[in-house]
Short mmCIF file of C-alpha atoms in Angstrom, two decimals:
data_model
loop_
_atom_site.label_atom_id
_atom_site.label_comp_id
_atom_site.label_asym_id
_atom_site.label_seq_id
_atom_site.Cartn_x
_atom_site.Cartn_y
_atom_site.Cartn_z
CA SER A 1 101.43 92.88 51.63
CA HIS A 2 103.37 92.53 55.00
CA GLN A 3 101.60 92.02 58.38
CA LEU A 4 101.57 94.20 61.11
CA THR A 5 101.83 91.71 64.50
CA LEU A 6 102.34 92.40 68.19
CA ASP A 7 105.70 92.14 69.87
CA LEU A 8 104.50 89.83 72.83
CA ASN A 9 107.69 90.64 74.49
CA THR A 10 106.64 94.02 74.93
CA VAL A 11 103.10 93.49 75.97
CA ASN A 12 101.80 94.92 79.72
CA GLN A 13 101.06 92.30 81.76
CA TRP A 14 97.50 93.97 82.32
CA LEU A 15 96.70 93.69 78.65
CA ARG A 16 94.96 90.53 77.32
CA LEU A 17 95.18 89.78 73.57
CA SER A 18 92.59 87.77 71.58
CA GLU A 19 91.28 87.01 68.06
CA SER A 20 94.86 85.86 66.97
CA ASN A 21 96.67 88.85 68.90
CA ARG A 22 94.57 91.26 66.57
CA VAL A 23 92.30 92.71 69.52
CA ILE A 24 94.01 94.24 72.97
CA THR A 25 92.29 94.92 76.03
CA GLN A 26 92.65 95.88 79.83
CA ALA A 27 92.98 92.36 81.53
CA LYS A 28 90.83 92.02 84.81
CA LYS A 29 93.84 89.97 86.35
CA LYS A 30 97.46 90.54 85.55
CA GLN A 31 98.51 87.82 82.70
CA ARG A 32 101.01 85.57 83.02
CA TYR A 33 103.85 86.77 80.45
CA PRO A 34 107.10 85.91 81.02
CA ASP A 35 109.67 88.69 82.44
CA HIS A 36 111.50 90.06 79.33
CA PRO A 37 113.56 93.75 79.07
CA ASP A 38 111.33 95.07 76.49
CA ARG A 39 107.91 94.23 78.14
CA PHE A 40 106.21 97.92 79.39
CA GLU A 41 106.34 97.24 83.17
CA TYR A 42 104.02 100.17 84.28
CA TRP A 43 102.26 101.59 80.97
CA LEU A 44 99.40 99.69 79.15
CA GLN A 45 100.93 99.40 76.47
CA VAL A 46 102.59 97.29 73.47
CA LEU A 47 104.58 97.72 70.48
CA CYS A 48 104.36 95.58 67.11
CA ARG A 49 107.34 93.52 65.87
CA GLU A 50 107.67 94.98 62.37
CA SER A 51 109.25 98.38 61.94
CA VAL A 52 107.03 100.65 59.63
CA CYS A 53 109.08 101.29 56.45
CA GLY A 54 108.60 103.45 53.57
CA ARG A 55 105.35 104.33 53.29
CA CYS A 56 102.70 102.57 55.32
CA TYR A 57 99.50 102.62 56.35
CA TRP A 58 97.13 100.57 59.07
CA GLU A 59 93.92 100.92 60.38
CA VAL A 60 92.35 100.73 64.09
CA GLU A 61 89.33 100.42 65.49
CA TRP A 62 88.62 101.29 68.71
CA SER A 63 85.96 101.63 71.55
CA GLY A 64 86.09 102.67 75.12
CA THR A 65 87.43 106.08 77.19
CA ARG A 66 90.75 106.72 76.25
CA VAL A 67 93.31 105.09 73.71
CA PHE A 68 96.25 105.75 72.58
CA ILE A 69 97.16 105.19 68.49
CA SER A 70 100.80 105.33 68.32
CA VAL A 71 104.07 105.27 66.54
CA SER A 72 107.62 105.14 68.58
CA TYR A 73 111.27 104.20 68.19
CA LYS A 74 112.31 101.09 69.59
CA SER A 75 114.30 102.88 72.39
CA ILE A 76 111.66 104.02 74.15
CA SER A 77 112.17 103.24 77.88
CA ARG A 78 110.38 100.27 79.09
CA LYS A 79 110.46 99.99 82.76
CA GLY A 80 109.01 102.40 85.42
CA ARG A 81 106.30 104.85 85.14
CA GLY A 82 107.97 107.70 83.78
CA ASP A 83 107.46 110.12 80.96
CA GLU A 84 110.17 108.30 79.28
CA CYS A 85 108.01 105.64 78.98
CA GLY A 86 104.73 106.56 77.88
CA PHE A 87 103.32 107.00 74.27
CA GLY A 88 103.49 110.71 73.42
CA SER A 89 104.99 111.68 76.62
CA ASN A 90 108.90 111.93 74.98
CA ASP A 91 110.58 112.52 72.07
CA GLN A 92 110.71 108.92 71.38
CA SER A 93 107.18 108.59 70.38
CA TRP A 94 104.23 110.47 68.86
CA SER A 95 99.97 109.29 69.90
CA LEU A 96 96.51 110.48 69.02
CA ILE A 97 94.43 110.00 71.76
CA CYS A 98 90.74 109.31 70.98
CA PHE A 99 88.33 109.98 73.50
CA PRO A 100 84.37 109.39 73.30
CA ASN A 101 83.89 113.34 72.43
CA GLU A 102 87.65 114.68 71.12
CA TYR A 103 90.68 113.71 69.61
CA SER A 104 94.08 114.71 71.08
CA PHE A 105 97.84 114.76 69.28
CA ARG A 106 100.77 114.57 71.76
CA HIS A 107 104.52 114.28 71.35
CA ASN A 108 106.93 114.92 73.93
CA ASN A 109 104.47 115.60 76.58
CA ASN A 110 102.63 118.64 74.62
CA GLU A 111 99.33 118.03 74.21
CA ASP A 112 97.02 119.43 71.36
CA ARG A 113 93.53 119.11 71.51
CA LEU A 114 91.97 118.80 67.89
CA PRO A 115 88.90 120.48 66.97
CA VAL A 116 87.91 117.86 64.47
CA LYS A 117 84.29 116.53 64.60
CA PRO A 118 82.42 113.98 64.59
CA ILE A 119 84.39 111.16 66.51
CA ASN A 120 85.05 108.36 64.34
CA HIS A 121 86.15 104.80 65.96
CA ARG A 122 87.90 103.71 63.01
CA ILE A 123 91.73 105.55 62.75
CA GLY A 124 94.08 105.33 59.41
CA VAL A 125 97.40 106.04 59.95
CA PHE A 126 99.78 106.61 57.24
CA VAL A 127 103.50 106.72 57.78
CA ASP A 128 106.10 108.15 54.86
CA HIS A 129 109.50 107.42 56.87
CA SER A 130 111.63 109.22 54.49
CA ALA A 131 109.45 112.19 54.07
CA GLY A 132 109.04 112.65 57.62
CA THR A 133 105.31 112.55 57.73
CA LEU A 134 102.70 111.19 60.24
CA SER A 135 99.02 111.44 59.33
CA PHE A 136 95.80 110.22 61.21
CA TYR A 137 92.69 109.88 59.15
CA SER A 138 88.84 109.19 60.32
CA VAL A 139 87.59 106.72 57.75
CA SER A 140 84.13 106.07 57.36
CA ASP A 141 82.68 106.01 53.69
CA THR A 142 85.25 108.80 53.24
CA MET A 143 88.77 109.71 54.64
CA SER A 144 89.14 112.86 56.54
CA LEU A 145 92.07 113.89 57.72
CA ILE A 146 92.43 114.36 61.82
CA HIS A 147 95.99 115.60 62.25
CA THR A 148 99.59 115.58 60.40
CA VAL A 149 103.04 115.96 61.40
CA GLN A 150 105.80 116.69 59.44
CA THR A 151 109.21 115.91 61.41
CA THR A 152 112.52 114.09 60.79
CA PHE A 153 112.38 110.65 61.92
CA THR A 154 116.05 109.31 62.61
CA GLN A 155 115.04 105.72 63.54
CA LEU A 156 112.82 103.18 62.61
CA LEU A 157 109.27 103.41 63.65
CA TYR A 158 107.09 101.03 65.53
CA ALA A 159 102.94 101.04 65.49
CA GLY A 160 102.05 100.97 69.53
CA PHE A 161 98.71 100.86 71.49
CA ASN A 162 97.72 101.87 74.65
CA VAL A 163 94.42 101.22 75.92
CA VAL A 164 94.99 103.23 79.49
CA ASN A 165 93.35 102.09 82.77
CA ASN A 166 90.04 101.51 81.65
CA ARG A 167 88.29 97.99 80.83
CA SER A 168 86.01 98.92 78.31
CA SER A 169 88.58 100.10 75.78
CA SER A 170 89.69 97.54 73.30
CA LEU A 171 91.35 98.00 69.89
CA TYR A 172 91.50 96.02 66.66
CA PHE A 173 93.94 96.81 64.19
CA SER A 174 94.85 95.52 60.39
CA LEU A 175 97.70 96.49 58.46
CA HIS A 176 96.54 96.99 54.82
CA ASP A 177 98.32 97.58 51.42
CA ILE A 178 99.80 101.10 50.44
CA ASP A 179 97.93 100.40 47.25
CA THR A 180 94.59 100.35 49.22
CA ALA A 181 96.00 103.44 51.03
CA ALA A 182 96.91 105.00 47.79
CA GLU A 183 93.31 104.18 46.13
CA LEU A 184 91.58 105.56 49.60
CA LEU A 185 93.62 109.08 49.53
CA SER A 186 93.93 109.32 45.60
CA TRP A 187 97.75 109.47 45.70
CA LYS A 188 99.16 109.33 42.01
#
């Protein structure tokens, strides 16, 4: 299995990383990260360093009032506060948005509220790059599909996270072997 690690050159200065950079929360004060062209200047976002290639599965535990669990092309803009930089607000990125009482899905600034209950704080993300599949699962004792997208990915994908503007929101993420996902989802 390969690891999913955060690209420290992309992390917004209002995000704090802890627990060996596995947990992302909003900082109480601006962090002193060095200037870098890859850093998200306005949006409270971070991308992972490794691309998501082939078939890949990872899990995210979230808390708070609004978090974005995303995949994005590396070519997404970093500077300024426009839609071209925000996960899900452009054609470069796809986001599951988790609220305490609902999920929604956003791509290219089109947002669909998803009629899925109950809300689970553990989310599984599955990507099959060549098949153009992106799926989000609610993970508890069982896995249930929240939303799936069928598209054509034209570039490598990277996992990304946004904790929006809320100090109570946090994310913990971990990558799983694709074998684990296959077992969980009974793929043959």
